[in-house]
mmCIF file of C-alpha atoms in Angstrom:
data_model
loop_
_atom_site.group_PDB
_atom_site.id
_atom_site.type_symbol
_atom_site.label_atom_id
_atom_site.label_comp_id
_atom_site.label_asym_id
_atom_site.label_seq_id
_atom_site.Cartn_x
_atom_site.Cartn_y
_atom_site.Cartn_z
ATOM 1 C CA UNK Z 1 114.635 121.939 105.693
ATOM 2 C CA UNK Z 2 114.275 118.634 103.855
ATOM 3 C CA UNK Z 3 111.121 116.664 104.493
ATOM 4 C CA UNK Z 4 111.262 112.897 104.058
ATOM 5 C CA UNK Z 5 107.931 112.745 102.282
ATOM 6 C CA UNK Z 6 109.285 114.485 99.192
ATOM 7 C CA UNK Z 7 109.648 111.749 96.617
ATOM 8 C CA UNK Z 8 107.999 109.204 98.919
ATOM 9 C CA UNK Z 9 104.280 108.511 99.108
ATOM 10 C CA UNK Z 10 102.587 110.320 101.991
ATOM 11 C CA UNK Z 11 100.302 108.354 104.311
ATOM 12 C CA UNK Z 12 97.181 110.163 103.134
ATOM 13 C CA UNK Z 13 97.941 109.121 99.543
ATOM 14 C CA UNK Z 14 98.520 105.527 100.678
ATOM 15 C CA UNK Z 15 95.062 105.366 102.252
ATOM 16 C CA UNK Z 16 93.562 106.778 99.067
ATOM 17 C CA UNK Z 17 95.332 104.187 96.909
ATOM 18 C CA UNK Z 18 94.250 101.417 99.267
ATOM 19 C CA UNK Z 19 90.672 102.713 99.340
ATOM 20 C CA UNK Z 20 90.554 102.686 95.543
ATOM 21 C CA UNK Z 21 91.734 99.079 95.441
ATOM 22 C CA UNK Z 22 95.103 100.005 93.955
ATOM 23 C CA UNK Z 23 97.174 98.721 96.901
ATOM 24 C CA UNK Z 24 96.918 95.869 99.385
ATOM 25 C CA UNK Z 25 97.594 96.313 103.093
ATOM 26 C CA UNK Z 26 100.915 94.537 102.611
ATOM 27 C CA UNK Z 27 101.894 97.040 99.929
ATOM 28 C CA UNK Z 28 100.883 99.894 102.233
ATOM 29 C CA UNK Z 29 103.088 98.315 104.881
ATOM 30 C CA UNK Z 30 106.067 98.042 102.506
ATOM 31 C CA UNK Z 31 105.761 101.674 101.462
ATOM 32 C CA UNK Z 32 105.373 102.769 105.096
ATOM 33 C CA UNK Z 33 108.571 100.866 105.963
ATOM 34 C CA UNK Z 34 110.381 102.747 103.199
ATOM 35 C CA UNK Z 35 108.904 106.021 104.438
ATOM 36 C CA UNK Z 36 110.124 105.255 107.965
ATOM 37 C CA UNK Z 37 113.623 104.411 106.744
ATOM 38 C CA UNK Z 38 113.915 107.645 104.754
ATOM 39 C CA UNK Z 39 112.453 109.727 107.599
ATOM 40 C CA UNK Z 40 114.991 108.262 110.027
ATOM 41 C CA UNK Z 41 117.893 108.904 107.647
ATOM 42 C CA UNK Z 42 117.006 112.572 107.127
ATOM 43 C CA UNK Z 43 115.852 113.130 110.713
ATOM 44 C CA UNK Z 44 112.250 114.021 109.856
ATOM 45 C CA UNK Z 45 110.539 113.381 113.202
ATOM 46 C CA UNK Z 46 106.983 114.075 112.010
ATOM 47 C CA UNK Z 47 107.316 111.625 109.105
ATOM 48 C CA UNK Z 48 108.818 109.011 111.418
ATOM 49 C CA UNK Z 49 105.733 109.249 113.606
ATOM 50 C CA UNK Z 50 103.428 109.199 110.569
ATOM 51 C CA UNK Z 51 105.216 106.137 109.210
ATOM 52 C CA UNK Z 52 104.983 104.290 112.529
ATOM 53 C CA UNK Z 53 101.286 105.151 112.558
ATOM 54 C CA UNK Z 54 100.928 103.832 109.007
ATOM 55 C CA UNK Z 55 102.691 100.616 109.935
ATOM 56 C CA UNK Z 56 100.537 100.236 113.046
ATOM 57 C CA UNK Z 57 97.368 100.875 111.090
ATOM 58 C CA UNK Z 58 98.387 98.348 108.443
ATOM 59 C CA UNK Z 59 99.187 95.769 111.113
ATOM 60 C CA UNK Z 60 95.813 96.347 112.786
ATOM 61 C CA UNK Z 61 94.008 95.869 109.493
ATOM 62 C CA UNK Z 62 95.825 92.593 108.840
ATOM 63 C CA UNK Z 63 94.934 91.317 112.348
ATOM 64 C CA UNK Z 64 98.504 91.665 113.652
ATOM 65 C CA UNK Z 65 97.277 93.331 116.825
ATOM 66 C CA UNK Z 66 100.374 92.876 119.019
ATOM 67 C CA UNK Z 67 102.556 94.335 116.260
ATOM 68 C CA UNK Z 68 100.114 97.199 115.775
ATOM 69 C CA UNK Z 69 100.167 98.035 119.482
ATOM 70 C CA UNK Z 70 103.960 97.875 119.546
ATOM 71 C CA UNK Z 71 104.226 100.282 116.592
ATOM 72 C CA UNK Z 72 101.714 102.722 118.079
ATOM 73 C CA UNK Z 73 103.563 102.596 121.408
ATOM 74 C CA UNK Z 74 106.858 103.243 119.598
ATOM 75 C CA UNK Z 75 105.297 106.305 117.962
ATOM 76 C CA UNK Z 76 103.928 107.515 121.316
ATOM 77 C CA UNK Z 77 107.323 107.045 122.986
ATOM 78 C CA UNK Z 78 109.020 108.969 120.174
ATOM 79 C CA UNK Z 79 106.503 111.777 120.589
ATOM 80 C CA UNK Z 80 106.789 111.966 124.358
ATOM 81 C CA UNK Z 81 110.583 111.753 124.424
ATOM 82 C CA UNK Z 82 110.821 114.623 121.962
ATOM 83 C CA UNK Z 83 108.095 116.651 123.674
ATOM 84 C CA UNK Z 84 110.006 116.529 126.938
ATOM 85 C CA UNK Z 85 113.081 118.029 125.245
ATOM 86 C CA UNK Z 86 111.447 120.330 122.684
ATOM 87 C CA UNK Z 87 111.826 124.085 122.941
ATOM 88 C CA UNK Z 88 110.526 125.111 119.519
ATOM 89 C CA UNK Z 89 106.841 126.124 119.824
ATOM 90 C CA UNK Z 90 105.925 124.790 116.368
ATOM 91 C CA UNK Z 91 107.510 121.409 117.113
ATOM 92 C CA UNK Z 92 105.742 121.217 120.481
ATOM 93 C CA UNK Z 93 102.468 122.039 118.764
ATOM 94 C CA UNK Z 94 102.989 119.400 116.055
ATOM 95 C CA UNK Z 95 104.008 116.693 118.516
ATOM 96 C CA UNK Z 96 101.125 117.500 120.859
ATOM 97 C CA UNK Z 97 98.648 117.052 118.002
ATOM 98 C CA UNK Z 98 100.268 113.790 116.965
ATOM 99 C CA UNK Z 99 100.169 112.605 120.581
ATOM 100 C CA UNK Z 100 96.398 112.752 120.881
ATOM 101 C CA UNK Z 101 96.091 111.259 117.397
ATOM 102 C CA UNK Z 102 98.154 108.209 118.415
ATOM 103 C CA UNK Z 103 96.392 107.952 121.796
ATOM 104 C CA UNK Z 104 93.095 107.680 119.917
ATOM 105 C CA UNK Z 105 94.481 104.921 117.697
ATOM 106 C CA UNK Z 106 95.744 102.984 120.731
ATOM 107 C CA UNK Z 107 92.342 103.364 122.389
ATOM 108 C CA UNK Z 108 90.549 102.054 119.305
ATOM 109 C CA UNK Z 109 92.919 99.096 119.109
ATOM 110 C CA UNK Z 110 92.236 98.196 122.748
ATOM 111 C CA UNK Z 111 88.496 98.474 122.052
ATOM 112 C CA UNK Z 112 88.890 96.105 119.092
ATOM 113 C CA UNK Z 113 90.595 93.662 121.476
ATOM 114 C CA UNK Z 114 87.747 94.014 124.030
ATOM 115 C CA UNK Z 115 90.177 95.602 126.509
ATOM 116 C CA UNK Z 116 87.613 98.205 127.415
ATOM 117 C CA UNK Z 117 89.214 99.715 130.520
ATOM 118 C CA UNK Z 118 92.451 100.332 128.629
ATOM 119 C CA UNK Z 119 90.497 101.681 125.663
ATOM 120 C CA UNK Z 120 88.610 104.177 127.828
ATOM 121 C CA UNK Z 121 91.842 105.279 129.497
ATOM 122 C CA UNK Z 122 93.600 106.055 126.219
ATOM 123 C CA UNK Z 123 90.538 107.652 124.641
ATOM 124 C CA UNK Z 124 89.895 109.870 127.658
ATOM 125 C CA UNK Z 125 93.559 110.919 127.693
ATOM 126 C CA UNK Z 126 93.291 111.739 123.990
ATOM 127 C CA UNK Z 127 90.147 113.783 124.599
ATOM 128 C CA UNK Z 128 91.744 115.697 127.483
ATOM 129 C CA UNK Z 129 94.870 116.464 125.444
ATOM 130 C CA UNK Z 130 92.852 117.569 122.408
ATOM 131 C CA UNK Z 131 90.785 119.942 124.603
ATOM 132 C CA UNK Z 132 93.965 121.357 126.128
ATOM 133 C CA UNK Z 133 95.443 121.707 122.634
ATOM 134 C CA UNK Z 134 92.356 123.612 121.529
ATOM 135 C CA UNK Z 135 92.680 125.966 124.516
ATOM 136 C CA UNK Z 136 96.417 126.499 123.921
ATOM 137 C CA UNK Z 137 96.470 127.000 120.143
ATOM 138 C CA UNK Z 138 93.766 129.197 118.656
ATOM 139 C CA UNK Z 139 95.052 129.019 115.075
ATOM 140 C CA UNK Z 140 94.679 125.884 112.933
ATOM 141 C CA UNK Z 141 97.227 123.113 113.378
ATOM 142 C CA UNK Z 142 100.476 123.421 111.452
ATOM 143 C CA UNK Z 143 100.716 119.809 110.342
ATOM 144 C CA UNK Z 144 99.517 118.499 107.003
ATOM 145 C CA UNK Z 145 96.794 116.361 108.550
ATOM 146 C CA UNK Z 146 93.325 116.963 107.150
ATOM 147 C CA UNK Z 147 91.718 116.564 110.558
ATOM 148 C CA UNK Z 148 91.305 119.352 113.082
ATOM 149 C CA UNK Z 149 91.567 118.945 116.835
ATOM 150 C CA UNK Z 150 87.755 119.366 117.028
ATOM 151 C CA UNK Z 151 87.396 116.309 114.809
ATOM 152 C CA UNK Z 152 89.618 114.351 117.198
ATOM 153 C CA UNK Z 153 87.584 115.490 120.181
ATOM 154 C CA UNK Z 154 84.490 114.157 118.440
ATOM 155 C CA UNK Z 155 86.309 111.013 117.360
ATOM 156 C CA UNK Z 156 87.473 110.316 120.927
ATOM 157 C CA UNK Z 157 83.958 110.913 122.298
ATOM 158 C CA UNK Z 158 82.437 108.712 119.591
ATOM 159 C CA UNK Z 159 84.812 105.865 120.403
ATOM 160 C CA UNK Z 160 84.279 106.253 124.155
ATOM 161 C CA UNK Z 161 80.557 105.840 123.426
ATOM 162 C CA UNK Z 162 81.233 102.759 121.272
ATOM 163 C CA UNK Z 163 83.262 101.173 124.078
ATOM 164 C CA UNK Z 164 80.426 101.750 126.554
ATOM 165 C CA UNK Z 165 77.918 100.276 124.092
ATOM 166 C CA UNK Z 166 80.121 97.205 123.610
ATOM 167 C CA UNK Z 167 80.200 96.816 127.393
ATOM 168 C CA UNK Z 168 76.410 96.840 127.384
ATOM 169 C CA UNK Z 169 76.067 100.226 129.036
ATOM 170 C CA UNK Z 170 73.824 102.050 126.588
ATOM 171 C CA UNK Z 171 73.243 105.014 128.929
ATOM 172 C CA UNK Z 172 76.931 105.917 128.983
ATOM 173 C CA UNK Z 173 77.276 104.940 125.332
ATOM 174 C CA UNK Z 174 74.742 107.467 124.229
#
């Protein structure tokens, strides 16, 4: 079972290199494009989704918001299309985790664009799916992501609060 990330920089490493000032966002984007190409060639679905996320995140951080949204939506479509056909429990589990991860990113992007109703919708969907995931899978997630589903529940709640604060509704925000 060949994984596309072997020999190619994983997203987590890209963020570390960027955070240490060793890469620019445009370099992160170039590497993510290469990652996506390799993942598509070898059929590594998880790395395709990760690479689309990396490209979307890079686009968001270079103020290319429409491109970022398009990339996140492409990742979400890829997830949902494969979830509807998946029979393997481990694949379903991995895709379900990635789904609420991407939903959170889309919600944050809509919040950044002051599209608060859309932001709340995506963040609440992410929260609901992460709670369901937690109820369905008692063991830790199988993916290589450093975050647990509990972290994403907190992250979704945090961002829902931020959206309400930005709207001027401090009671709901807190």
